[in-house]
Each structure stands twice: as C-alpha cells, then as structure tokens.
XYZ file of C-alpha atoms in Angstrom:
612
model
C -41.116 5.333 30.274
C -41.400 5.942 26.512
C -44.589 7.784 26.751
C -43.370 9.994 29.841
C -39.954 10.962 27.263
C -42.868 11.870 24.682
C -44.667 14.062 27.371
C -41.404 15.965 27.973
C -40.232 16.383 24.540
C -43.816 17.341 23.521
C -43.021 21.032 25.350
C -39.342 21.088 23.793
C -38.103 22.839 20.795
C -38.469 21.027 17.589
C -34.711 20.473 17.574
C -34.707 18.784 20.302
C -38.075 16.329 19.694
C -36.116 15.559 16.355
C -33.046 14.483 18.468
C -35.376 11.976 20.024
C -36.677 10.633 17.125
C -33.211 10.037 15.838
C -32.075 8.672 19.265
C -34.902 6.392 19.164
C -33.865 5.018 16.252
C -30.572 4.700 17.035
C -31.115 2.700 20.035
C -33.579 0.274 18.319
C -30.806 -0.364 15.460
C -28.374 -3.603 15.835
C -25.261 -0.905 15.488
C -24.803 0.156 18.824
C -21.724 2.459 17.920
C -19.865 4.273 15.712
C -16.563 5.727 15.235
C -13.567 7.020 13.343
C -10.069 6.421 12.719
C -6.901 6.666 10.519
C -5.540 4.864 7.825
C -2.530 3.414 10.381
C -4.303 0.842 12.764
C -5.746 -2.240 11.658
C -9.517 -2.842 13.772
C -10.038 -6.509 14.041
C -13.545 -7.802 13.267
C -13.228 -9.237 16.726
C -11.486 -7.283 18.439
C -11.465 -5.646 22.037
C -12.589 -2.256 22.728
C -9.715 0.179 21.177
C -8.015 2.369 23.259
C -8.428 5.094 20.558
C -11.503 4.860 19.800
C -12.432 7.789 21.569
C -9.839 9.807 20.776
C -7.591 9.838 17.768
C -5.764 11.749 15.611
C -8.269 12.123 13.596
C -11.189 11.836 16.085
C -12.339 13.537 19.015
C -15.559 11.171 19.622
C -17.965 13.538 17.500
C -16.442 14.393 14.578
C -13.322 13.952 12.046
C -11.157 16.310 11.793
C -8.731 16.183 8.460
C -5.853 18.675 6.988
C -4.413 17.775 3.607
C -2.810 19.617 0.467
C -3.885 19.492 -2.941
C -3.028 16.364 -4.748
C -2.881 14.468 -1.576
C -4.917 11.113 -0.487
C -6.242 10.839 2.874
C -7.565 8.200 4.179
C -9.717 7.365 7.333
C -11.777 4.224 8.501
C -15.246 4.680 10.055
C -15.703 1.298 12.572
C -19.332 0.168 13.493
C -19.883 -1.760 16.496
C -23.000 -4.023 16.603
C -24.424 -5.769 19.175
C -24.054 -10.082 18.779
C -26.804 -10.514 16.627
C -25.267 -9.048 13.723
C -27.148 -6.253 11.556
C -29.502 -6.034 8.522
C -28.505 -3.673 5.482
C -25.778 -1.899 6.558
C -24.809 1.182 4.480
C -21.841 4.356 4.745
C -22.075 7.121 2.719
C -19.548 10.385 2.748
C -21.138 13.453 1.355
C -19.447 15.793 -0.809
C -16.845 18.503 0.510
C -18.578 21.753 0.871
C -16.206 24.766 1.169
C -17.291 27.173 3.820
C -17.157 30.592 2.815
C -17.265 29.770 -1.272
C -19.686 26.573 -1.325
C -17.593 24.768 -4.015
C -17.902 21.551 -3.456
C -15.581 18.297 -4.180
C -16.102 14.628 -4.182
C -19.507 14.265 -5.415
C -18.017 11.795 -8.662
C -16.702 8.461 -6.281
C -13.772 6.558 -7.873
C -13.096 8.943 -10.835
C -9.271 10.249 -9.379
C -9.497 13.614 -11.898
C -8.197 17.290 -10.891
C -11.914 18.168 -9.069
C -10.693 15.628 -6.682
C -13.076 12.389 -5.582
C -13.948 9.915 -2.574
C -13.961 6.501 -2.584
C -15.611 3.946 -0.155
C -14.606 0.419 0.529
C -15.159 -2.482 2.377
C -12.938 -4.111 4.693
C -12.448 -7.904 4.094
C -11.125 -10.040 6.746
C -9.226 -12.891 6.909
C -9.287 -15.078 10.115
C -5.621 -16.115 11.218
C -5.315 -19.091 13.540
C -1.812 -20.071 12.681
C 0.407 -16.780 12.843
C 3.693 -16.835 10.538
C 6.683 -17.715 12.269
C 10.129 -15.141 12.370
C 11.826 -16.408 9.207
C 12.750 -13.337 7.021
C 9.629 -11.649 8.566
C 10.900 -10.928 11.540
C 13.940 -11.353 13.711
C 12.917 -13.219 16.965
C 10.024 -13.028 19.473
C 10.561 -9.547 20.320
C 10.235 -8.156 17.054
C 7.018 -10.009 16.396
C 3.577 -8.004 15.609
C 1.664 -7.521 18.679
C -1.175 -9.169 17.783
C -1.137 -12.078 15.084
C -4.056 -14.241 15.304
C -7.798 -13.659 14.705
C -9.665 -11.500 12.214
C -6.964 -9.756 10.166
C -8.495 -6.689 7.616
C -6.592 -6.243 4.145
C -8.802 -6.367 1.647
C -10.231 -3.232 0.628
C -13.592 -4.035 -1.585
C -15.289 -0.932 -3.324
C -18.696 -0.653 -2.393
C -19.556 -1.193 -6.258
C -17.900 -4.613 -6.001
C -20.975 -5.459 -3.438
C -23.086 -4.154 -5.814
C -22.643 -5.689 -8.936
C -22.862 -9.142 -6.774
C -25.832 -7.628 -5.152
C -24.931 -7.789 -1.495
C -25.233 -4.177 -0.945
C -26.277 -2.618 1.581
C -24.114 -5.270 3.320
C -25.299 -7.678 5.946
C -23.187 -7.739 9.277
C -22.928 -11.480 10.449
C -24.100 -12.463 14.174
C -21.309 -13.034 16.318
C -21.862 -16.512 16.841
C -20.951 -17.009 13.162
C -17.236 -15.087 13.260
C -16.460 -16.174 16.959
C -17.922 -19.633 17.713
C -17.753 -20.025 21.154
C -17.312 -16.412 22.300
C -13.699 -16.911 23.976
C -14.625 -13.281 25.572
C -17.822 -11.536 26.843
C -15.796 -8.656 25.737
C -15.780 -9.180 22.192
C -17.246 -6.833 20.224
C -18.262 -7.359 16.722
C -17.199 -4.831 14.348
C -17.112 -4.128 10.715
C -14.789 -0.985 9.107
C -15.193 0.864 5.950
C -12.299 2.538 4.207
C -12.844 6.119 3.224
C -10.358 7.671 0.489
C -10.594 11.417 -0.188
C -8.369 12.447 -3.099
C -8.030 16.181 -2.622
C -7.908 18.111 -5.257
C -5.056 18.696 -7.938
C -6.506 21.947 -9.390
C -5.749 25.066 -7.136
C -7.648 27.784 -9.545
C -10.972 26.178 -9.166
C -10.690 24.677 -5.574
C -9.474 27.413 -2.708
C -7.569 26.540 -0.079
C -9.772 26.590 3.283
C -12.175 25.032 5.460
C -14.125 22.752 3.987
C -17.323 20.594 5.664
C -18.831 17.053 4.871
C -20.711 13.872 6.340
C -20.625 10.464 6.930
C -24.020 9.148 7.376
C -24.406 5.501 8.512
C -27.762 3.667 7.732
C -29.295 0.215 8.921
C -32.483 -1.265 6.780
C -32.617 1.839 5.207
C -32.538 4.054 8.503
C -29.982 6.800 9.094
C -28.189 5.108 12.646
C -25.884 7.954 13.033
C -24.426 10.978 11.079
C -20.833 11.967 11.700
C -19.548 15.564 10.387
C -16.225 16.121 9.131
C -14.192 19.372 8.852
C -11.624 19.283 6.250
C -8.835 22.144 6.218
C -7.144 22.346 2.718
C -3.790 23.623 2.624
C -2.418 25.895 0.350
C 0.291 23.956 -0.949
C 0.592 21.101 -3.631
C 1.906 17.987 -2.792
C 4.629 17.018 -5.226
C 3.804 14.400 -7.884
C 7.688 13.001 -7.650
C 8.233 10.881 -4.929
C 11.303 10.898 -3.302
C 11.993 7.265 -3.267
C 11.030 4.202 -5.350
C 8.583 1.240 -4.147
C 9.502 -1.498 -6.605
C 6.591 -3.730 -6.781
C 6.838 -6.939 -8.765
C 3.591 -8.665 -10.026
C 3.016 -11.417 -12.090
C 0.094 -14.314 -12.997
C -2.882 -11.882 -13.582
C -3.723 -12.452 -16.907
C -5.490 -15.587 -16.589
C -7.968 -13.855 -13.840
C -9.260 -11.318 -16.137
C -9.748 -13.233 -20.048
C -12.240 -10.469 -21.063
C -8.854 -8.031 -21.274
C -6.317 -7.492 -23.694
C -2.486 -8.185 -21.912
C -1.945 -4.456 -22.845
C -5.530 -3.651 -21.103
C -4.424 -5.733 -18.035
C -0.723 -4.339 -18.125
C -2.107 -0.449 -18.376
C -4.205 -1.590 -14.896
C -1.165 -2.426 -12.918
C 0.642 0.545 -13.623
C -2.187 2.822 -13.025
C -3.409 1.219 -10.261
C 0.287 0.774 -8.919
C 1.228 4.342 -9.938
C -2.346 5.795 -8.051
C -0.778 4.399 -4.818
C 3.157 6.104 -5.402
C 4.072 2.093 -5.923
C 5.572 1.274 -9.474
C 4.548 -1.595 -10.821
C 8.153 -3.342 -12.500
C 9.718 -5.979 -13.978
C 6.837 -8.744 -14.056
C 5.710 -7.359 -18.271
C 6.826 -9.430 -21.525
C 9.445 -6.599 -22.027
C 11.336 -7.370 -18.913
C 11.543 -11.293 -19.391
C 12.210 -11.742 -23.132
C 15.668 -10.865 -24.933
C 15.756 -7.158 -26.759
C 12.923 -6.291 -28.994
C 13.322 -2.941 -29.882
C 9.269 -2.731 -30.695
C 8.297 -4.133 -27.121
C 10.595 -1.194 -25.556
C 9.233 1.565 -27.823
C 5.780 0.350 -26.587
C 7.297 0.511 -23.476
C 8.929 4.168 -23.675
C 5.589 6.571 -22.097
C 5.679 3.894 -18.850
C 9.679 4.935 -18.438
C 8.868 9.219 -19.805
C 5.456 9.627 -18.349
C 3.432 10.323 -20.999
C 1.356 6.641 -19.763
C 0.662 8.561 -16.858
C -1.346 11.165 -18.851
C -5.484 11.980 -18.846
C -5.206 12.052 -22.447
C -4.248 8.222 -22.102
C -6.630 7.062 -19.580
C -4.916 8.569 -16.042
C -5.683 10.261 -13.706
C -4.263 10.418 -9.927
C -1.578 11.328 -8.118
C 2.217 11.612 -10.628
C 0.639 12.984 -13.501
C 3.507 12.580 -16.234
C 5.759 11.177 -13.565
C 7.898 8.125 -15.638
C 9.411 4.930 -13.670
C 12.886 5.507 -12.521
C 14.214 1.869 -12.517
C 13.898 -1.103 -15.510
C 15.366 -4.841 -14.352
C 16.249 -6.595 -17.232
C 15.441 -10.263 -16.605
C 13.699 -10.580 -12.983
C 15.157 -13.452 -10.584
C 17.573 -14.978 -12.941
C 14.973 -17.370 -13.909
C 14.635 -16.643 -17.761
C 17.796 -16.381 -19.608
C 16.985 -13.208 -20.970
C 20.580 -11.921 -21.821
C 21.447 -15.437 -23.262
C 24.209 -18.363 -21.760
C 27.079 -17.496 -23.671
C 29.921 -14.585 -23.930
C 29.085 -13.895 -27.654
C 25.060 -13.844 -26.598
C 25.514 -11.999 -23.479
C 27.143 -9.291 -24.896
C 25.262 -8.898 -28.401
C 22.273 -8.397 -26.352
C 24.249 -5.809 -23.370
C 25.124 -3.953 -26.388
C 21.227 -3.500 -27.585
C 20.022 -2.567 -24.132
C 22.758 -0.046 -22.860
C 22.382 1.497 -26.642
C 18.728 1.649 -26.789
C 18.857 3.179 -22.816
C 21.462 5.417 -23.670
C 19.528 6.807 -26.652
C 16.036 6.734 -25.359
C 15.846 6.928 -21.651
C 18.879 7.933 -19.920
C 17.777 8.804 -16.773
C 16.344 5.645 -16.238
C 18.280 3.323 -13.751
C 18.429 0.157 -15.941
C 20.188 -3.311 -14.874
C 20.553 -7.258 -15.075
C 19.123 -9.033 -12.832
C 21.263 -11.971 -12.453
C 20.609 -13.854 -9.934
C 18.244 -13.936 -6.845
C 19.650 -14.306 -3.497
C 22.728 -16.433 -4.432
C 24.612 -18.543 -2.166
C 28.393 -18.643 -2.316
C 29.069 -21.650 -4.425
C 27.132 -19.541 -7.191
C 29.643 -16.273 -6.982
C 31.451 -18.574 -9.934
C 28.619 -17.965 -12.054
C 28.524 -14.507 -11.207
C 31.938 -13.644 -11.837
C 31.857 -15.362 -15.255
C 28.731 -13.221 -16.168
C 30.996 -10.385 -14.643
C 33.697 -11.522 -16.852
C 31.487 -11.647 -20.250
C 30.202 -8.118 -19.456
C 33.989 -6.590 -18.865
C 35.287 -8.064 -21.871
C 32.712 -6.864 -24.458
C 34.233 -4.274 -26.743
C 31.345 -2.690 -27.393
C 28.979 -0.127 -25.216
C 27.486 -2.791 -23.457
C 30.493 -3.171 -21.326
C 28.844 -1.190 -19.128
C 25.808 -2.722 -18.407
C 25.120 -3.037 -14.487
C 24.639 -5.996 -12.552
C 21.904 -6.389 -9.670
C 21.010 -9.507 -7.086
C 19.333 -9.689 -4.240
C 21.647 -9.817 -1.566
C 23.537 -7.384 0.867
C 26.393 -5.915 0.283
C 29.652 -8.797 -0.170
C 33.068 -7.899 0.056
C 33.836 -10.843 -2.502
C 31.204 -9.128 -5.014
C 32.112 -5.724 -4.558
C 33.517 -4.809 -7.841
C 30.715 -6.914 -9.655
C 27.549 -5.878 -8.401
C 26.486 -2.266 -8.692
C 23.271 -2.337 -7.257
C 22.614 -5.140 -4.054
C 19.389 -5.614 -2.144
C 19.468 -7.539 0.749
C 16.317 -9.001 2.493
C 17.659 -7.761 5.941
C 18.733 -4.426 5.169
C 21.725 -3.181 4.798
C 24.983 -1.835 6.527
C 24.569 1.898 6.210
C 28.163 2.142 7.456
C 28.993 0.836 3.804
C 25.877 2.711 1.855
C 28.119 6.174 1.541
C 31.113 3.920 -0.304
C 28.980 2.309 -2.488
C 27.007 5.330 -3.939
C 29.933 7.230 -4.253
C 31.276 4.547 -6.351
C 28.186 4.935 -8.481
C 26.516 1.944 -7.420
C 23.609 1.812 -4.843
C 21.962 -0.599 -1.847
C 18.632 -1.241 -1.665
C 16.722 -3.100 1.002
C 13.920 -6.006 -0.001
C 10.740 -7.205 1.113
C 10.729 -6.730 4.988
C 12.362 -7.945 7.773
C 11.520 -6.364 11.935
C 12.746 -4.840 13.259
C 15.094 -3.373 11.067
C 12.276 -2.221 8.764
C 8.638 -2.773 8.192
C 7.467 -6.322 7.573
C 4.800 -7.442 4.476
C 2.877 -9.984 6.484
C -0.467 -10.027 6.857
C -0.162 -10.149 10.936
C 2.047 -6.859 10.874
C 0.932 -3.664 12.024
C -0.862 -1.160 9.109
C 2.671 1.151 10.118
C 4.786 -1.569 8.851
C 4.095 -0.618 5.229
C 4.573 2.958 5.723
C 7.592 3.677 8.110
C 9.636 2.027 5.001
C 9.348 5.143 3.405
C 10.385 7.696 6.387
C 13.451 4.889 6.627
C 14.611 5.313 3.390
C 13.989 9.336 3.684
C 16.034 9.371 7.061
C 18.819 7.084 6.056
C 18.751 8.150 2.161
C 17.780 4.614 0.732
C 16.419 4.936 -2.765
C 14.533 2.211 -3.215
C 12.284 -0.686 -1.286
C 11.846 -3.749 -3.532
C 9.124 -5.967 -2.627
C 8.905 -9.838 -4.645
C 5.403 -10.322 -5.357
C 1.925 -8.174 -5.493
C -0.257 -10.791 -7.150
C 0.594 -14.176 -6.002
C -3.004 -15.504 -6.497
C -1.582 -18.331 -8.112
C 1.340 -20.020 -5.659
C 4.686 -19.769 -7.317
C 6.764 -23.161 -8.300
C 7.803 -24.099 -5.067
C 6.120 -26.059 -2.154
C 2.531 -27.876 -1.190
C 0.988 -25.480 -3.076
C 3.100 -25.101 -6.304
C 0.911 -23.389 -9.274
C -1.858 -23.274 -7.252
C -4.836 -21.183 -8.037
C -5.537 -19.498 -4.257
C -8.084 -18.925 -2.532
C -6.777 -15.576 -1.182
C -9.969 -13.763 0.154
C -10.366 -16.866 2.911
C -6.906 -18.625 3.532
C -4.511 -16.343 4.616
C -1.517 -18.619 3.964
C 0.184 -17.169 0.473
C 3.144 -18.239 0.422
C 5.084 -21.769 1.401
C 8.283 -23.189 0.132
C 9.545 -26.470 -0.134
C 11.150 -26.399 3.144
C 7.557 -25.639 4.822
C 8.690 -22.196 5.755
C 5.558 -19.581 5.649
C 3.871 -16.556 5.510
C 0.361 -15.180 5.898
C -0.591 -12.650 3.389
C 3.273 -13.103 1.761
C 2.910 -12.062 -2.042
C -0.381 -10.318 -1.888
C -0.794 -6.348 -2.354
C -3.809 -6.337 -4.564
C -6.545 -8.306 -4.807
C -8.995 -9.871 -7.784
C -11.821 -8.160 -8.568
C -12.276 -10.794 -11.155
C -11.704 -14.975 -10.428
C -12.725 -17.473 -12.327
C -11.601 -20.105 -10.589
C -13.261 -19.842 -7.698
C -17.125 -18.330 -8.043
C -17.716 -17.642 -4.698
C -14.854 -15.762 -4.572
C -15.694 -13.093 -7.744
C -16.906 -9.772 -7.670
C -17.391 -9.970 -11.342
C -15.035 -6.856 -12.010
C -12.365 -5.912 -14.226
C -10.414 -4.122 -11.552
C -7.824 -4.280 -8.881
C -8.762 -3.883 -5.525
C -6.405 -2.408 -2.743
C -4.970 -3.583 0.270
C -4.151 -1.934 3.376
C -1.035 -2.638 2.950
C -0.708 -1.099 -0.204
C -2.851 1.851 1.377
C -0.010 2.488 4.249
C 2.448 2.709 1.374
C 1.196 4.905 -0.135
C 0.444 7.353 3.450
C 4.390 6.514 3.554
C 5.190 7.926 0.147
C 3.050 10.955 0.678
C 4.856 11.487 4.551
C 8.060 11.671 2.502
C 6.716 13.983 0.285
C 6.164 16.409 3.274
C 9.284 15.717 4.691
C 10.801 17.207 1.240
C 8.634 20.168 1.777
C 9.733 21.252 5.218
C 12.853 20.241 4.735
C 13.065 23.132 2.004
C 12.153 25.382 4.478
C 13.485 24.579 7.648
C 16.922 22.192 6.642
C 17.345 18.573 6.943
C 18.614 18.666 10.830
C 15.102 19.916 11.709
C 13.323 17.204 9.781
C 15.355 14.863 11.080
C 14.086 15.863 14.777
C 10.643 15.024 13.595
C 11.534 11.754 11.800
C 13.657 10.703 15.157
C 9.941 11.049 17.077
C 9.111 7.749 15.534
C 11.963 6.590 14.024
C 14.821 6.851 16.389
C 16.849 4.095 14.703
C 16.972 1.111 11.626
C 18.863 -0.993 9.342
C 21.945 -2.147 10.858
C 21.476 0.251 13.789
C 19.069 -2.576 15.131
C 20.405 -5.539 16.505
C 18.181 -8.880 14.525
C 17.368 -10.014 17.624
C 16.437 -6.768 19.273
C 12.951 -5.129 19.801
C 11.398 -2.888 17.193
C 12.325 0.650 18.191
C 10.041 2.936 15.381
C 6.475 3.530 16.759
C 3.596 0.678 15.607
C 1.323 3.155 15.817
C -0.365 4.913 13.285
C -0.878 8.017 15.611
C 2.076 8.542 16.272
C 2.928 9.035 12.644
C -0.255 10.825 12.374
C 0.705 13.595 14.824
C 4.464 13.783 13.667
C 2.742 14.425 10.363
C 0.298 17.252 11.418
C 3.454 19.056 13.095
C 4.829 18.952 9.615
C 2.054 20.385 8.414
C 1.700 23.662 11.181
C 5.510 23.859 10.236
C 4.868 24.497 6.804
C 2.231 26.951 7.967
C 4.236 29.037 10.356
C-alpha cells in the first residue's frame, strides 16, 4: 500500500508529494491530533472528546482566527491528543506576527511584555482531583456546583523556560497507563495543552492596525507533527490601561521561597506580576501590617501614583503608570496595627488620614478591623467606632472596613463591607450615596464566580462583567500565595506541596477547598526539590489568566459603551449574564453562561460594534 501511494504521488505536483511526506510523518508520530482553543475552557488531561474541539470561537478545525486591540492580551490553548502510549519530545512553537501588506513583524522577543508587543508559551500543569470540595462558601448547593470536579484539573501555567532550566524540554507526554490506571473509559483520550499569550502591541506608530499572519508548529523527537496558521486582525483602537474595577489580591508567605531576593526584589515581583494580569497585588507588604512609618509609605508612594509601574523602573505590560486605587491598613484584624487603646488608636488615625490626605488623595485608604465578625464582636467594633469619632484631630475620619455584608446594626460604622456571598444590590445605591461602598469577596455560585480549583476557567472572569453590570467596584480575594497553610487546621504552617495535592486550604473544623488560596505558583521551592523549577519568578494560573480576560472584557464594555450608551451594553452583558448577587436565590442554579464561548462571541460582537 505504501509503495502504490509512492507510485501515485511520483506523477503529482511537488506540493502535493510534500503533503505526503508530511502526512507520513504525521501518522507515524504518537500525537494523533491537534487543536485550538480559548483561554475560557479548562481541557482535562483525561478528558473526553470536547464538543468544541472542532469548532470554536477561535477555531474552525484548520486554523486560529484572533481580533485584538493594541495593548490587549489574548490568549489561546493549543491541545494535543496522543495515542495511549504517551509521546517522546514534545515541542510548540508560535512564530512571530507578520503583517500582511507592511511585513512588520511582532512577537519574535518571548516573555519581554515591552511596546513591540511579545508571546509567551506555557505549560499546563495538572493536578488530579479525587475528592472534589464540598458547597461551603464555594458554592451554594448541588445545583450550583461545577460541572465537572474530579480528575485531571489544569492551573498551573509553567513557561517553557521553566522546563528548560530543569532540562525536561522538549517535554515528554506520559503513557496513559501512568495518568489513568485502569482506563475507567476506552474513550479517554490523553491530552496535554499549552498556553499561548500574545501581548499585542502598545505602540500604534510603529505597528499598523491590520491583518496580521503567524504559526504554531508542533514537533515530536524533533519532527514537525503538524503546523497550524493563525490570522490575527489588529484593531485600530487602544485598549485602556485603567481598569474599570479593582481585583484586590492579597498574598503573603513568599519570601522564604525565593532567599536569593531582596524583600523589595520579591515585593516589586508581586506587583508587576499582579499588575501584568489587571490584579493588584494589596495589603500582604510590611507597610500594611506595621503601625505608621512615614519612610515605609514614601517607599511606598510610586506603587499608590504609578510611577512603579514605569519602564524606566523595570515595567513593562499592560497599566503603564496606572497607581493602586485602594490601601487596607492592617489586613484581617490580626496585627494590631492602629494600637489597643483610644489615645493609640487615634495618634496613629491622625498620621495615616494626614499623610493620605497630603500625599495620595485619591487613594481609597481604610482600617481593616476585623475579618468576618460574628455578632458578639459588634462590641468591639463599636468601641473602635467610638475611639475613631471621638478623636479631635483629622483622623476622625478615618474609615472602617470588615468583611461582611451589609448590617443594619453596623450601618453607621462601617463604610466599606465585603461580604463573602455578595451583596444586596437593593441596598448598594444607599450606601454609595452615603459615601461608603460594598464590595463582594472571594467567590461564592452562583451568585458570582467561585476560586476553586474544580470551577469552570469563566468563574474567574464573569466577576468582572458582574461588577461592570451591577457597578461593584471592587472583588477582594483572601489569599494568592498560600504555599505555606495558614494557622488554622491539619495542616497549620505547612510548607505545601501545591503542584501535586490539590487540597490548599482546611480549617479547624475540616471544612475544604481544592486550589483555595492559590493564584500563582513557585517558580522557586526549596522545600520540596522535586517540586523546583529553579526560577526567580512567578508563574500564572488559569485562574489568574481568566481574570485578567475579565478585566480586559470590561475594558471593552467601557469602549462601546462610549459609543453606543450603557442600555446597549447592557443587552450584550444580559447574553451571558442575565442575573447575580442577590438576584440569585443561594440555593438556585447558576444562571451566567460556564462557557468560555459564549463570552468569547459576546466579546467579538463588541468588537464589530466598535467597528461599525
């Protein structure tokens, strides 16, 4: 048979003898397929055939097809199939962006985020999930729950030149046998996904707007298995470096995983890293959990005015010169930062409101008293309330923040609430008009997105088009870096293992969560070798990924919103988000889309809007 397809292709055209070869070689590699899709789904390593994976939003079986403006991150995953043996050497490379009628090109400098734009591969890691978190605060009841919560879980995203300064890459794809012993289905198929970021250009002299052409090209033991094109359009619009709403992401525990760096070194990664995704990295630093020090807050200052977020000081991304719109003085009431008396407490609201007053006034600054207090503890509150009233001086009016919803009992006390299943929007009008605000924290379906490993990639990034819909300012989440267990339950200050045990967070009442706490990952740990990459950096999650796709969404809702009105936008927004917050019921279903297409095609109607 082989020889009588070398007889007929001997009296083809060379294009066509060439398409054997490759075909050849394709069908004698362990990858038996490959395909494409956004940065909303999450493929399982084990997971059952897709039923977009042959058409997508993004895909239409042979190619990718992308729009974007400048400034903008988009993000696609290419998915390989193999066959149950596994596969040798396994390599994805993206060529540079090659405009069509000018031939500038972009992206030929991975990881560097600068104005010529970049692209950035990584790795999916997986974590295998056999016991799935229970409702809780994650979720509501049964029918709220994320579709599917057990098996091999992506979050980690690993940059390919993690692999290689361990030297595992090209990477090896395991057999089957070794990620499903026992093959509970003849339809498994083995897969393994790579996470493409394109940062599009920020400079709109050099770079025209326009079609622009690339590949991905997919090798096994050093053979090209299949090539994929991608057309790019580039729009001619800039996507705003302000984003409409603040992600408030705490962090805390990383300097002990990285004792080659300075504190300031590992401090100045967070925020970048945090600030690269539209996240802001707050209220976890030395300056937030010790009393005033006028030197640590001048230090401080570029964070809060933007000039951190500056190439002449080591930046570059997405909110160039953009500061941080919120500072929490104090973070879970656990340090006694403003002091235990009336005469401390005041001395020190004085210093803050002064120094906030003088320096950064725009910045939305507060105590943060207390976390999540129960009703025997309103005493303390009130007394804290009561010390704060009575001071004489300018720091009478320093603001008060917890994390719970709105409480009639609190209402003239607490300026800013966030409560960890929403909040009444019936009340949110009052409240800001009052000057105070409500926030909503961490995640809870289906009233918002949840922050579980088991929840859909969407769950991270319909919080945004929430708070744009039901104008929510900001989404506080507890914890980015819990790689070392906080003080409560089993596994109190434990160092984690968090690239293979999915359980991250446990309290002393044995109540769980898979993936709880964890929106970055190591790319140093020196606790566990096995476990290092041997890197100085922070490596992404999809999680943190989808937040970012949500901040950028909102961005574009801002921009059609300018030119069509808000009732419009709101049209598109009800496509996939026809209701939230206390619209939902606790124990109702989830009623925004789980899927990233949806969102996907919502988005590119946004975008022919802003065309027409």
């Amino acid at each position: 048979m082989q020889l009588h397809s070398y007889l007929i292709f001997e009296k083809k055209k060379n294009c066509l003898f060439f398409f054997f070869l490759f075909s050849v070689g394709f069908l004698n590699a362990q990858i038996k397929n490959v395909w494409a899709i956004g940065d909303g789904e999450k493929i399982f390593k084990t997971g059952f055939v897709s039923p977009e994976k042959n058409i997508n939003s993004i895909w239409n079986g042979d190619k990718i097809q992308l729009k974007g403006l400048y400034n903008e991150i988009l993000a696609f995953q290419v998915v390989l199939e193999t066959y149950t043996s596994g596969a040798k050497q396994v390599s994805v490379e993206v060529q540079p962006f090659i405009h069509q009628v000018t031939h500038q090109n972009f992206g030929s400098a991975s990881d560097s985020y600068g104005d010529d734009g970049c692209i950035d591969i990584f790795i999916e890691h997986y974590l295998f999930v056999k016991d799935s978190t229970h409702p809780n605060w994650y979720y509501g009841s049964p029918k709220a729950m994320p579709q599917k919560m057990t098996g091999w879980i992506p979050d980690a995203l690993i940059p390919i030149s993690a692999y290689k300064n361990i030297k595992k890459y090209p990477i090896d794809l395991p057999p089957l046998s070794e990620i499903d012993p026992g093959h509970k289905s003849i339809n498994t198929i083995p897969t393994q996904a790579f996470w493409i970021d394109v940062y599009l250009p920020r400079d709109k002299k050099s770079f025209q707007p326009g079609s622009y052409t690339s590949k991905v090209i997919v090798r096994e033991s050093g053979k090209v298995v299949k090539t994929i094109p991608i057309e790019l359009e580039l729009l001619p619009w800039y996507l705003p470096d302000t984003d409409q709403h603040t992600i408030w992401l705490y962090t805390e525990n990383v300097y002990p995983y990285f004792p080659s760096l300075s504190h300031n070194e590992i401090d100045r990664m967070l925020k970048f890293e945090g600030h690269r995704h539209r996240v802001d990295i707050m209220g976890g630093f030395t300056v937030n959990k010790t009393s005033f020090n006028a030197e640590n807050l001048k230090a401080y200052l570029p964070y809060l005015n933007g000039d951190a977020y500056r190439p002449n000081n080591g930046y570059e991304g997405p909110g160039i010169g953009v500061g941080e719109k919120i500072f929490p003085i104090g973070m879970y009431g656990d340090d006694p930062v403003m002091g235990n008396d009336s005469i401390t407490v005041q001395q020190q609201a004085n210093l803050w409101v002064s120094w906030f007053k003088k320096f950064a006034p725009n910045v939305q600054y507060f105590w943060y008293l207390i976390d999540e207090p129960k009703p025997e503890q309103y005493s303390f509150i009130k007394q804290r309330h009561r010390w704060i009233e009575n001071d004489t001086g300018i720091g009478k009016f320093m603001p008060l923040f917890t994390t719970t919803s709105y409480t009639p009992e609190l209402k003239s006390i607490i300026k800013y609430w966030a409560g960890y299943d929403g909040l009444d929007l019936s009340m949110l009008p009052t409240i800001q008009k009052l000057g105070g605000d409500h926030w909503f924290y961490n995640g809870n379906r289906p009233r918002y997105g949840s922050i579980i490993l088991e929840a859909s990639a969407v769950d991270c990034r319909v919080n945004s088009w929430i708070m744009y819909k039901y104008g929510v300012n900001v989404w506080f989440i507890w914890n980015g870096t819990q790689w070392q267990h906080n003080h409560s339950g089993p596994k109190r200050d434990l160092y984690q293992r968090i690239y293979s045990n999915p359980l991250t967070y446990i309290n002393n009442s044995m109540e769980w969560g898979n993936g709880d706490g964890i929106m970055f990952y190591p790319g140093n740990n020196p606790f566990y070798p096995d476990e290092n990459f041997g890197l100085n950096q922070l490596f992404p999650s999809i999680r943190l990924q989808n937040m970012r796709r949500g901040q950028q969404d909102a961005a574009i809702l801002e921009l059609v919103e300018k030119k069509v009105g808000r009732n419009k936008v709101l049209e598109y927004i009800n496509k996939v988000v026809p209701a939230a917050l206390s619209e939902v019921p606790m124990d109702a279903a989830t009623p925004w889309s789980l899927k990233g297409n949806d969102y996907d095609n919502v988005r590119l109607e946004l975008l022919k809007c802003l065309q027409n």
